mmCIF file of C-alpha atoms in Angstrom:
data_model
loop_
_atom_site.group_PDB
_atom_site.id
_atom_site.type_symbol
_atom_site.label_atom_id
_atom_site.label_comp_id
_atom_site.label_asym_id
_atom_site.label_seq_id
_atom_site.Cartn_x
_atom_site.Cartn_y
_atom_site.Cartn_z
ATOM 1 C CA MET A 1 196.035 -53.978 -13.663
ATOM 2 C CA GLU A 2 198.203 -53.240 -10.613
ATOM 3 C CA THR A 3 200.003 -56.587 -10.927
ATOM 4 C CA PHE A 4 200.664 -55.804 -14.591
ATOM 5 C CA LEU A 5 202.219 -52.431 -13.620
ATOM 6 C CA VAL A 6 204.339 -54.158 -10.950
ATOM 7 C CA ILE A 7 205.657 -56.589 -13.589
ATOM 8 C CA ILE A 8 206.456 -53.682 -15.954
ATOM 9 C CA VAL A 9 208.387 -51.784 -13.240
ATOM 10 C CA ILE A 10 210.256 -54.978 -12.237
ATOM 11 C CA ALA A 11 211.236 -55.402 -15.902
ATOM 12 C CA ILE A 12 212.527 -51.787 -15.992
ATOM 13 C CA ALA A 13 214.509 -52.398 -12.765
ATOM 14 C CA LEU A 14 216.073 -55.547 -14.238
ATOM 15 C CA GLY A 15 216.817 -53.602 -17.438
ATOM 16 C CA PHE A 16 218.639 -51.004 -15.327
ATOM 17 C CA ASP A 17 220.624 -53.854 -13.718
ATOM 18 C CA TYR A 18 221.440 -55.335 -17.142
ATOM 19 C CA VAL A 19 222.775 -51.981 -18.397
ATOM 20 C CA ASN A 20 224.836 -51.684 -15.214
ATOM 21 C CA GLY A 21 226.526 -55.016 -15.964
ATOM 22 C CA PHE A 22 226.920 -54.069 -19.648
ATOM 23 C CA HIS A 23 228.618 -50.798 -18.759
ATOM 24 C CA ASP A 24 230.665 -51.723 -15.663
ATOM 25 C CA ALA A 25 232.104 -55.081 -16.762
ATOM 26 C CA ALA A 26 235.035 -53.210 -18.278
ATOM 27 C CA ASN A 27 236.097 -52.169 -14.771
ATOM 28 C CA SER A 28 236.736 -55.730 -13.659
ATOM 29 C CA ILE A 29 238.237 -57.279 -16.779
ATOM 30 C CA ALA A 30 240.117 -54.444 -18.478
ATOM 31 C CA THR A 31 243.477 -55.236 -16.930
ATOM 32 C CA VAL A 32 243.143 -59.012 -17.542
ATOM 33 C CA VAL A 33 242.426 -58.305 -21.203
ATOM 34 C CA SER A 34 244.995 -55.542 -21.708
ATOM 35 C CA THR A 35 247.739 -57.795 -20.301
ATOM 36 C CA ARG A 36 246.464 -60.687 -22.485
ATOM 37 C CA VAL A 37 245.953 -63.081 -19.586
ATOM 38 C CA LEU A 38 242.486 -63.805 -21.033
ATOM 39 C CA THR A 39 240.843 -63.065 -24.358
ATOM 40 C CA PRO A 40 238.008 -60.499 -24.154
ATOM 41 C CA ARG A 41 235.324 -63.162 -24.598
ATOM 42 C CA THR A 42 236.762 -65.503 -21.936
ATOM 43 C CA ALA A 43 237.224 -62.535 -19.595
ATOM 44 C CA VAL A 44 233.565 -61.483 -19.787
ATOM 45 C CA VAL A 45 232.446 -65.080 -19.088
ATOM 46 C CA TRP A 46 234.818 -65.086 -16.092
ATOM 47 C CA ALA A 47 233.441 -61.774 -14.781
ATOM 48 C CA ALA A 48 229.797 -62.695 -15.466
ATOM 49 C CA PHE A 49 230.170 -65.967 -13.562
ATOM 50 C CA PHE A 50 231.466 -64.165 -10.467
ATOM 51 C CA ASN A 51 228.846 -61.407 -10.814
ATOM 52 C CA PHE A 52 226.214 -64.134 -10.576
ATOM 53 C CA ALA A 53 227.983 -66.155 -7.856
ATOM 54 C CA ALA A 54 227.952 -63.093 -5.560
ATOM 55 C CA PHE A 55 224.469 -64.024 -4.328
ATOM 56 C CA LEU A 56 225.976 -67.103 -2.641
ATOM 57 C CA VAL A 57 228.507 -65.037 -0.685
ATOM 58 C CA PHE A 58 226.784 -61.824 0.369
ATOM 59 C CA GLY A 59 223.439 -61.308 2.071
ATOM 60 C CA ASP A 60 220.926 -58.592 1.227
ATOM 61 C CA LYS A 61 221.986 -55.738 3.512
ATOM 62 C CA VAL A 62 222.568 -53.283 0.653
ATOM 63 C CA ALA A 63 219.127 -54.190 -0.743
ATOM 64 C CA THR A 64 217.564 -53.519 2.667
ATOM 65 C CA THR A 65 219.309 -50.121 2.858
ATOM 66 C CA ILE A 66 217.922 -49.116 -0.554
ATOM 67 C CA ALA A 67 214.419 -50.385 0.312
ATOM 68 C CA ASN A 68 214.173 -48.992 3.856
ATOM 69 C CA ASP A 69 216.749 -46.261 4.516
ATOM 70 C CA VAL A 70 216.349 -43.740 1.665
ATOM 71 C CA VAL A 71 212.710 -42.665 2.037
ATOM 72 C CA VAL A 72 209.973 -43.677 4.488
ATOM 73 C CA GLN A 73 208.244 -46.842 3.330
ATOM 74 C CA SER A 74 204.727 -45.370 3.464
ATOM 75 C CA VAL A 75 205.496 -42.969 0.591
ATOM 76 C CA LEU A 76 206.676 -45.714 -1.771
ATOM 77 C CA SER A 77 204.243 -46.589 -4.533
ATOM 78 C CA ILE A 78 204.464 -48.053 -8.017
ATOM 79 C CA GLY A 79 204.471 -44.492 -9.411
ATOM 80 C CA VAL A 80 207.287 -43.325 -7.108
ATOM 81 C CA ILE A 81 209.498 -46.306 -7.944
ATOM 82 C CA PHE A 82 208.725 -46.012 -11.661
ATOM 83 C CA ALA A 83 209.586 -42.277 -11.647
ATOM 84 C CA GLY A 84 212.735 -42.970 -9.588
ATOM 85 C CA LEU A 85 213.926 -45.577 -12.082
ATOM 86 C CA VAL A 86 213.110 -43.364 -15.080
ATOM 87 C CA GLY A 87 215.063 -40.495 -13.472
ATOM 88 C CA ALA A 88 218.093 -42.730 -12.828
ATOM 89 C CA ILE A 89 218.026 -44.223 -16.350
ATOM 90 C CA LEU A 90 217.587 -40.818 -18.066
ATOM 91 C CA TRP A 91 220.392 -39.310 -15.971
ATOM 92 C CA ASP A 92 222.666 -42.215 -16.950
ATOM 93 C CA LEU A 93 221.805 -41.717 -20.631
ATOM 94 C CA ILE A 94 222.326 -37.927 -20.504
ATOM 95 C CA THR A 95 225.723 -38.242 -18.796
ATOM 96 C CA PHE A 96 226.680 -41.074 -21.173
ATOM 97 C CA TRP A 97 225.832 -38.750 -24.099
ATOM 98 C CA PHE A 98 228.042 -35.971 -22.696
ATOM 99 C CA GLY A 99 230.818 -38.418 -21.726
ATOM 100 C CA LEU A 100 230.571 -37.727 -17.984
ATOM 101 C CA PRO A 101 231.440 -40.642 -15.701
ATOM 102 C CA THR A 102 228.367 -41.280 -13.618
ATOM 103 C CA SER A 103 227.362 -43.676 -10.922
ATOM 104 C CA SER A 104 224.203 -45.719 -11.491
ATOM 105 C CA SER A 105 224.038 -46.282 -7.739
ATOM 106 C CA HIS A 106 223.993 -42.602 -6.873
ATOM 107 C CA ALA A 107 221.525 -41.937 -9.694
ATOM 108 C CA LEU A 108 219.200 -44.602 -8.267
ATOM 109 C CA VAL A 109 219.300 -43.067 -4.773
ATOM 110 C CA GLY A 110 218.785 -39.549 -6.174
ATOM 111 C CA GLY A 111 215.974 -40.795 -8.407
ATOM 112 C CA ILE A 112 213.990 -42.512 -5.654
ATOM 113 C CA ALA A 113 214.486 -39.515 -3.331
ATOM 114 C CA GLY A 114 213.328 -37.064 -6.038
ATOM 115 C CA ALA A 115 210.163 -39.015 -6.869
ATOM 116 C CA ALA A 116 209.296 -39.460 -3.177
ATOM 117 C CA VAL A 117 209.771 -35.731 -2.480
ATOM 118 C CA ALA A 118 207.568 -34.868 -5.470
ATOM 119 C CA LYS A 119 204.837 -37.020 -3.929
ATOM 120 C CA ALA A 120 205.007 -36.004 -0.278
ATOM 121 C CA GLY A 121 207.642 -33.320 0.379
ATOM 122 C CA PHE A 122 211.092 -33.337 1.941
ATOM 123 C CA ASP A 123 209.891 -34.841 5.255
ATOM 124 C CA VAL A 124 209.845 -38.316 3.674
ATOM 125 C CA LEU A 125 213.632 -38.385 3.276
ATOM 126 C CA ILE A 126 215.467 -40.444 5.895
ATOM 127 C CA SER A 127 218.405 -38.189 6.754
ATOM 128 C CA GLU A 128 220.358 -40.894 8.604
ATOM 129 C CA GLY A 129 220.279 -43.298 5.653
ATOM 130 C CA LEU A 130 221.028 -40.595 3.073
ATOM 131 C CA ARG A 131 223.886 -39.289 5.204
ATOM 132 C CA LYS A 132 225.395 -42.800 5.361
ATOM 133 C CA ILE A 133 225.193 -43.108 1.564
ATOM 134 C CA GLY A 134 226.539 -39.565 1.070
ATOM 135 C CA ILE A 135 229.537 -40.106 3.343
ATOM 136 C CA PHE A 136 230.531 -43.258 1.496
ATOM 137 C CA ILE A 137 230.171 -41.527 -1.888
ATOM 138 C CA VAL A 138 233.257 -39.573 -0.779
ATOM 139 C CA LEU A 139 234.929 -42.269 1.324
ATOM 140 C CA SER A 140 234.726 -45.272 -1.047
ATOM 141 C CA PRO A 141 237.070 -43.851 -3.750
ATOM 142 C CA LEU A 142 239.415 -42.623 -1.012
ATOM 143 C CA ILE A 143 239.440 -46.072 0.636
ATOM 144 C CA GLY A 144 239.976 -47.685 -2.788
ATOM 145 C CA LEU A 145 242.846 -45.271 -3.484
ATOM 146 C CA ALA A 146 244.541 -45.993 -0.156
ATOM 147 C CA MET A 147 244.071 -49.753 -0.595
ATOM 148 C CA GLY A 148 245.450 -49.691 -4.176
ATOM 149 C CA LEU A 149 248.487 -47.713 -3.056
ATOM 150 C CA ILE A 150 249.186 -49.761 0.091
ATOM 151 C CA LEU A 151 248.831 -53.078 -1.790
ATOM 152 C CA THR A 152 251.184 -51.850 -4.548
ATOM 153 C CA LEU A 153 253.783 -50.792 -1.976
ATOM 154 C CA GLY A 154 253.251 -54.075 -0.080
ATOM 155 C CA ILE A 155 253.783 -56.191 -3.221
ATOM 156 C CA PHE A 156 256.967 -54.308 -4.139
ATOM 157 C CA TRP A 157 258.196 -54.566 -0.528
ATOM 158 C CA VAL A 158 257.592 -58.359 -0.403
ATOM 159 C CA PHE A 159 259.182 -58.924 -3.821
ATOM 160 C CA HIS A 160 261.884 -56.226 -3.576
ATOM 161 C CA ARG A 161 264.625 -58.779 -4.082
ATOM 162 C CA ASN A 162 263.156 -59.612 -7.454
ATOM 163 C CA ARG A 163 264.716 -56.764 -9.442
ATOM 164 C CA ASN A 164 263.437 -58.116 -12.738
ATOM 165 C CA LEU A 165 260.099 -56.299 -13.123
ATOM 166 C CA GLN A 166 259.223 -58.238 -16.267
ATOM 167 C CA ARG A 167 259.551 -61.558 -14.446
ATOM 168 C CA LEU A 168 257.518 -60.207 -11.510
ATOM 169 C CA ASN A 169 254.776 -59.088 -13.898
ATOM 170 C CA ARG A 170 254.741 -62.534 -15.547
ATOM 171 C CA GLY A 171 254.151 -64.092 -12.118
ATOM 172 C CA PHE A 172 251.286 -61.724 -11.417
ATOM 173 C CA ARG A 173 249.487 -62.466 -14.684
ATOM 174 C CA THR A 174 247.768 -65.473 -13.106
ATOM 175 C CA GLY A 175 247.188 -63.471 -9.902
ATOM 176 C CA GLN A 176 244.995 -61.204 -12.003
ATOM 177 C CA LEU A 177 242.520 -64.053 -12.524
ATOM 178 C CA ALA A 178 241.895 -64.121 -8.767
ATOM 179 C CA SER A 179 241.784 -60.338 -8.329
ATOM 180 C CA ALA A 180 239.434 -59.859 -11.310
ATOM 181 C CA ALA A 181 237.193 -62.605 -9.888
ATOM 182 C CA ALA A 182 237.183 -60.896 -6.475
ATOM 183 C CA PHE A 183 236.287 -57.530 -7.988
ATOM 184 C CA SER A 184 233.507 -59.086 -10.099
ATOM 185 C CA LEU A 185 232.172 -60.743 -6.935
ATOM 186 C CA GLY A 186 232.122 -57.367 -5.161
ATOM 187 C CA HIS A 187 230.535 -55.695 -8.201
ATOM 188 C CA GLY A 188 227.811 -58.349 -8.397
ATOM 189 C CA ALA A 189 227.165 -58.113 -4.666
ATOM 190 C CA ASN A 190 226.888 -54.337 -4.334
ATOM 191 C CA ASP A 191 225.245 -53.437 -7.657
ATOM 192 C CA ALA A 192 222.803 -56.340 -8.044
ATOM 193 C CA GLN A 193 221.624 -55.698 -4.492
ATOM 194 C CA LYS A 194 220.586 -52.157 -5.416
ATOM 195 C CA THR A 195 218.130 -53.586 -7.954
ATOM 196 C CA MET A 196 217.033 -56.179 -5.389
ATOM 197 C CA GLY A 197 216.308 -53.289 -3.006
ATOM 198 C CA ILE A 198 214.199 -51.463 -5.596
ATOM 199 C CA ILE A 199 212.178 -54.608 -6.406
ATOM 200 C CA LEU A 200 211.742 -55.369 -2.690
ATOM 201 C CA ALA A 201 210.481 -51.813 -2.101
ATOM 202 C CA LEU A 202 208.076 -52.234 -5.031
ATOM 203 C CA LEU A 203 206.748 -55.548 -3.681
ATOM 204 C CA ILE A 204 206.213 -53.984 -0.252
ATOM 205 C CA ALA A 205 204.558 -50.868 -1.730
ATOM 206 C CA SER A 206 202.174 -52.938 -3.848
ATOM 207 C CA GLY A 207 201.290 -55.290 -0.982
ATOM 208 C CA HIS A 208 203.030 -58.313 -2.512
ATOM 209 C CA ALA A 209 205.420 -58.543 0.454
ATOM 210 C CA ALA A 210 205.260 -57.646 4.157
ATOM 211 C CA SER A 211 207.018 -54.443 5.281
ATOM 212 C CA ASN A 212 209.641 -56.442 7.203
ATOM 213 C CA ALA A 213 210.085 -59.133 4.524
ATOM 214 C CA SER A 214 213.530 -60.229 3.437
ATOM 215 C CA THR A 215 214.349 -60.330 -0.273
ATOM 216 C CA PRO A 216 212.632 -63.295 -2.001
ATOM 217 C CA LEU A 217 214.989 -65.787 -3.689
ATOM 218 C CA TRP A 218 213.525 -65.156 -7.163
ATOM 219 C CA VAL A 219 214.394 -61.458 -6.790
ATOM 220 C CA VAL A 220 217.957 -62.333 -5.720
ATOM 221 C CA LEU A 221 218.421 -64.726 -8.634
ATOM 222 C CA SER A 222 216.846 -62.467 -11.270
ATOM 223 C CA ALA A 223 218.903 -59.412 -10.200
ATOM 224 C CA HIS A 224 222.171 -61.378 -10.288
ATOM 225 C CA THR A 225 221.198 -62.987 -13.601
ATOM 226 C CA ALA A 226 220.444 -59.553 -15.141
ATOM 227 C CA ILE A 227 223.796 -58.051 -14.119
ATOM 228 C CA ALA A 228 225.662 -61.199 -15.241
ATOM 229 C CA LEU A 229 223.909 -61.152 -18.632
ATOM 230 C CA GLY A 230 224.794 -57.468 -19.023
ATOM 231 C CA THR A 231 228.436 -58.261 -18.334
ATOM 232 C CA LEU A 232 228.340 -61.225 -20.701
ATOM 233 C CA THR A 233 226.858 -59.348 -23.646
ATOM 234 C CA GLY A 234 228.369 -55.908 -23.432
ATOM 235 C CA GLY A 235 231.530 -55.762 -21.377
ATOM 236 C CA TRP A 236 234.045 -56.498 -24.089
ATOM 237 C CA ARG A 237 232.923 -53.594 -26.294
ATOM 238 C CA ILE A 238 234.217 -50.955 -23.876
ATOM 239 C CA VAL A 239 236.988 -52.913 -22.252
ATOM 240 C CA LYS A 240 239.840 -51.352 -24.192
ATOM 241 C CA THR A 241 239.806 -47.895 -22.642
ATOM 242 C CA MET A 242 239.709 -48.680 -18.918
ATOM 243 C CA GLY A 243 243.090 -50.418 -18.604
ATOM 244 C CA SER A 244 245.050 -47.361 -19.709
ATOM 245 C CA LYS A 245 242.615 -44.483 -19.225
ATOM 246 C CA ILE A 246 243.689 -43.440 -15.752
ATOM 247 C CA THR A 247 247.217 -44.791 -15.544
ATOM 248 C CA ARG A 248 249.040 -47.449 -17.548
ATOM 249 C CA LEU A 249 248.642 -50.681 -15.586
ATOM 250 C CA GLN A 250 251.003 -53.646 -15.477
ATOM 251 C CA PRO A 251 249.825 -57.015 -14.056
ATOM 252 C CA VAL A 252 251.244 -56.120 -10.611
ATOM 253 C CA GLY A 253 249.272 -52.872 -10.608
ATOM 254 C CA GLY A 254 246.178 -54.656 -11.934
ATOM 255 C CA VAL A 255 246.248 -57.130 -9.056
ATOM 256 C CA ALA A 256 246.726 -54.303 -6.515
ATOM 257 C CA ALA A 257 243.939 -52.134 -7.991
ATOM 258 C CA GLU A 258 241.384 -54.944 -8.330
ATOM 259 C CA SER A 259 242.190 -56.411 -4.915
ATOM 260 C CA GLY A 260 242.020 -52.981 -3.248
ATOM 261 C CA ALA A 261 238.659 -52.225 -4.860
ATOM 262 C CA ALA A 262 237.359 -55.737 -4.063
ATOM 263 C CA ILE A 263 238.254 -55.385 -0.357
ATOM 264 C CA THR A 264 236.421 -52.026 -0.269
ATOM 265 C CA LEU A 265 233.337 -53.529 -1.972
ATOM 266 C CA PHE A 266 233.318 -56.607 0.291
ATOM 267 C CA ALA A 267 233.443 -54.423 3.416
ATOM 268 C CA THR A 268 230.750 -51.973 2.251
ATOM 269 C CA SER A 269 228.475 -54.778 0.992
ATOM 270 C CA ALA A 270 228.802 -56.604 4.324
ATOM 271 C CA ALA A 271 227.931 -53.359 6.139
ATOM 272 C CA GLY A 272 224.923 -52.744 3.850
ATOM 273 C CA ILE A 273 226.330 -49.562 2.300
ATOM 274 C CA PRO A 274 225.584 -48.926 -1.402
ATOM 275 C CA VAL A 275 228.682 -47.485 -3.115
ATOM 276 C CA SER A 276 229.747 -46.812 -6.684
ATOM 277 C CA THR A 277 231.837 -49.711 -7.991
ATOM 278 C CA THR A 278 233.179 -47.476 -10.798
ATOM 279 C CA HIS A 279 234.376 -44.805 -8.377
ATOM 280 C CA THR A 280 235.916 -47.440 -6.091
ATOM 281 C CA ILE A 281 238.003 -49.035 -8.874
ATOM 282 C CA THR A 282 238.875 -45.553 -10.226
ATOM 283 C CA GLY A 283 240.216 -44.637 -6.769
ATOM 284 C CA ALA A 284 242.197 -47.893 -6.572
ATOM 285 C CA ILE A 285 243.753 -47.351 -10.034
ATOM 286 C CA VAL A 286 244.699 -43.784 -9.045
ATOM 287 C CA GLY A 287 246.306 -45.292 -5.907
ATOM 288 C CA VAL A 288 248.421 -47.664 -8.024
ATOM 289 C CA GLY A 289 249.549 -44.724 -10.194
ATOM 290 C CA ALA A 290 250.276 -42.574 -7.135
ATOM 291 C CA ALA A 291 252.542 -45.314 -5.750
ATOM 292 C CA ARG A 292 254.923 -44.419 -8.608
ATOM 293 C CA ARG A 293 254.436 -40.649 -8.787
ATOM 294 C CA LEU A 294 251.490 -38.267 -8.996
ATOM 295 C CA SER A 295 252.250 -37.371 -12.606
ATOM 296 C CA ALA A 296 251.598 -41.038 -13.550
ATOM 297 C CA VAL A 297 247.908 -40.358 -12.884
ATOM 298 C CA ARG A 298 245.665 -38.667 -15.434
ATOM 299 C CA TRP A 299 244.013 -36.292 -13.010
ATOM 300 C CA GLY A 300 241.362 -35.202 -15.499
ATOM 301 C CA VAL A 301 239.578 -38.538 -14.987
ATOM 302 C CA ALA A 302 239.829 -38.266 -11.194
ATOM 303 C CA GLY A 303 238.513 -34.695 -11.394
ATOM 304 C CA ARG A 304 235.520 -35.866 -13.426
ATOM 305 C CA VAL A 305 234.714 -38.369 -10.655
ATOM 306 C CA VAL A 306 234.465 -35.410 -8.252
ATOM 307 C CA TRP A 307 232.071 -33.679 -10.660
ATOM 308 C CA ALA A 308 230.023 -36.886 -10.797
ATOM 309 C CA TRP A 309 229.813 -36.817 -6.980
ATOM 310 C CA ILE A 310 228.416 -33.289 -7.070
ATOM 311 C CA LEU A 311 226.028 -33.615 -10.011
ATOM 312 C CA THR A 312 224.566 -37.141 -9.996
ATOM 313 C CA ILE A 313 222.201 -37.119 -7.014
ATOM 314 C CA PRO A 314 220.747 -33.616 -7.679
ATOM 315 C CA GLY A 315 220.489 -34.388 -11.428
ATOM 316 C CA ALA A 316 218.644 -37.696 -11.017
ATOM 317 C CA PHE A 317 216.594 -36.127 -8.198
ATOM 318 C CA ALA A 318 215.361 -33.332 -10.503
ATOM 319 C CA ILE A 319 214.474 -35.652 -13.405
ATOM 320 C CA SER A 320 212.580 -38.081 -11.140
ATOM 321 C CA TRP A 321 210.804 -35.198 -9.449
ATOM 322 C CA LEU A 322 209.533 -33.985 -12.826
ATOM 323 C CA THR A 323 208.735 -37.538 -13.995
ATOM 324 C CA PHE A 324 206.595 -38.171 -10.924
ATOM 325 C CA LEU A 325 204.659 -34.942 -11.502
ATOM 326 C CA VAL A 326 203.930 -36.087 -15.088
ATOM 327 C CA VAL A 327 202.976 -39.620 -13.935
ATOM 328 C CA ASP A 328 200.721 -38.161 -11.233
ATOM 329 C CA LEU A 329 199.067 -35.866 -13.766
ATOM 330 C CA LEU A 330 198.388 -38.739 -16.173
ATOM 331 C CA ALA A 331 197.205 -41.229 -13.495
ATOM 332 C CA MET B 1 256.439 -29.382 -0.511
ATOM 333 C CA ASP B 2 256.086 -32.793 -2.166
ATOM 334 C CA ARG B 3 252.914 -32.686 -4.302
ATOM 335 C CA ARG B 4 251.992 -36.258 -3.439
ATOM 336 C CA ALA B 5 252.257 -35.579 0.303
ATOM 337 C CA ALA B 6 250.100 -32.467 -0.130
ATOM 338 C CA PHE B 7 247.487 -34.531 -1.989
ATOM 339 C CA PHE B 8 247.395 -37.165 0.776
ATOM 340 C CA LEU B 9 247.159 -34.440 3.404
ATOM 341 C CA GLY B 10 244.210 -32.947 1.495
ATOM 342 C CA ALA B 11 242.524 -36.389 1.432
ATOM 343 C CA ALA B 12 243.079 -36.674 5.207
ATOM 344 C CA VAL B 13 241.473 -33.250 5.761
ATOM 345 C CA VAL B 14 238.418 -34.345 3.689
ATOM 346 C CA CYS B 15 238.089 -37.504 5.833
ATOM 347 C CA PHE B 16 238.370 -35.577 9.106
ATOM 348 C CA LEU B 17 235.799 -33.013 7.889
ATOM 349 C CA LEU B 18 233.345 -35.904 7.439
ATOM 350 C CA VAL B 19 233.710 -37.085 11.066
ATOM 351 C CA PRO B 20 231.046 -34.778 12.612
ATOM 352 C CA VAL B 21 228.379 -35.993 10.153
ATOM 353 C CA SER B 22 229.437 -39.652 10.074
ATOM 354 C CA ASP B 23 227.315 -40.834 13.063
ATOM 355 C CA GLY B 24 227.947 -44.585 13.514
ATOM 356 C CA TYR B 25 230.658 -44.549 10.836
ATOM 357 C CA ALA B 26 232.870 -41.839 12.391
ATOM 358 C CA TRP B 27 235.497 -44.499 13.088
ATOM 359 C CA VAL B 28 235.764 -45.206 9.341
ATOM 360 C CA SER B 29 236.380 -41.518 8.537
ATOM 361 C CA ILE B 30 238.938 -41.247 11.369
ATOM 362 C CA THR B 31 240.757 -44.454 10.333
ATOM 363 C CA VAL B 32 240.923 -43.487 6.639
ATOM 364 C CA GLY B 33 242.033 -39.955 7.603
ATOM 365 C CA ALA B 34 244.772 -41.367 9.843
ATOM 366 C CA VAL B 35 245.945 -43.679 7.027
ATOM 367 C CA TYR B 36 246.262 -40.650 4.719
ATOM 368 C CA VAL B 37 248.258 -38.743 7.357
ATOM 369 C CA VAL B 38 250.684 -41.712 7.531
ATOM 370 C CA LEU B 39 250.828 -41.863 3.709
ATOM 371 C CA ALA B 40 251.515 -38.107 3.542
ATOM 372 C CA LEU B 41 254.331 -38.459 6.070
ATOM 373 C CA GLY B 42 255.796 -41.472 4.223
ATOM 374 C CA SER B 43 255.578 -39.666 0.872
ATOM 375 C CA TRP B 44 257.244 -36.540 2.297
ATOM 376 C CA LEU B 45 260.092 -38.605 3.817
ATOM 377 C CA ASP B 46 260.465 -40.507 0.521
ATOM 378 C CA ALA B 47 260.679 -37.262 -1.481
ATOM 379 C CA ARG B 48 263.175 -35.784 1.004
ATOM 380 C CA GLY B 49 265.317 -38.935 0.772
ATOM 381 C CA HIS B 50 265.332 -38.725 -3.046
ATOM 382 C CA ARG B 51 266.337 -35.026 -2.964
ATOM 383 C CA ARG B 52 269.325 -35.841 -0.717
ATOM 384 C CA VAL B 53 270.473 -38.613 -3.043
#
């Protein structure tokens, strides 16, 4: 029976990963599609391939952070992880319904913390790990913004003799293939690892893995496959809005934004820090707009990111807390 | 004051406010804050140059 429950919760975790790919693919391919470098269908195949290939490049440090640094391992159980996932998924659906930009990553952390607290109180929270995640919730969009802006200025400085912007943009159309690939690699690395972390925690909690075990290969492959399939099947449906939602991007700006966000994701993934890929690329796009002038940025979208910072973890925390109480009552 | 410079200065203040709680990552907050101070200065000089022209 317990093995059956473990399989069910793993399936829910992979479903969460699939939806993440489905929803976030637009971030990495919007500019390639809006500038017609690739057709939507080719672009999602491109992004999905690099989402999957991320497992070859990055280790499992983010997964280890999710599994070991959010709550103490002894409190983790199938019920806690199930309630944590349900809280994160419901929060994502509620915010999707109300059109609020949310972060699946923050929802996952809030969800696991809420379910664990419902089981054993606030003492089970690991303040050091949560503080690290909390600090980078604020820092990652700011780093993305600075990187997007600096890269834009750098590109214009290097090519300042080329006064024909149209010709410069034509040259950068192919550059977008590389920057979109880099961002998809970073997205696959950071986001798939969060699911890997949840499955690893579940395997440890149910006695299917030792407490100091590294992530099994089948977990790595299934998490990257789920996010890649999500990208492949859903990304193109919502791709249209992202390229012009925050600021109107040209190929030069697209390369700067995607490269800036990719550098931020590479660095945080290598350091084992889970961050929101959506907030990172949003920051980088704002940075590209700010390189021209502040009025080129639609600040309403940036303001909604700040609201997402404030609301997501407490919201997912509360739902998971309640879900665990219900699960505990029924068990 | 140039709005963009004020925005960058605000971002720098946020980064520096995070330093006391950043533990092993204080250097990241300090570095990002310092970058925003430089960006604020550059933006202010840029705006001042444009006004003179």
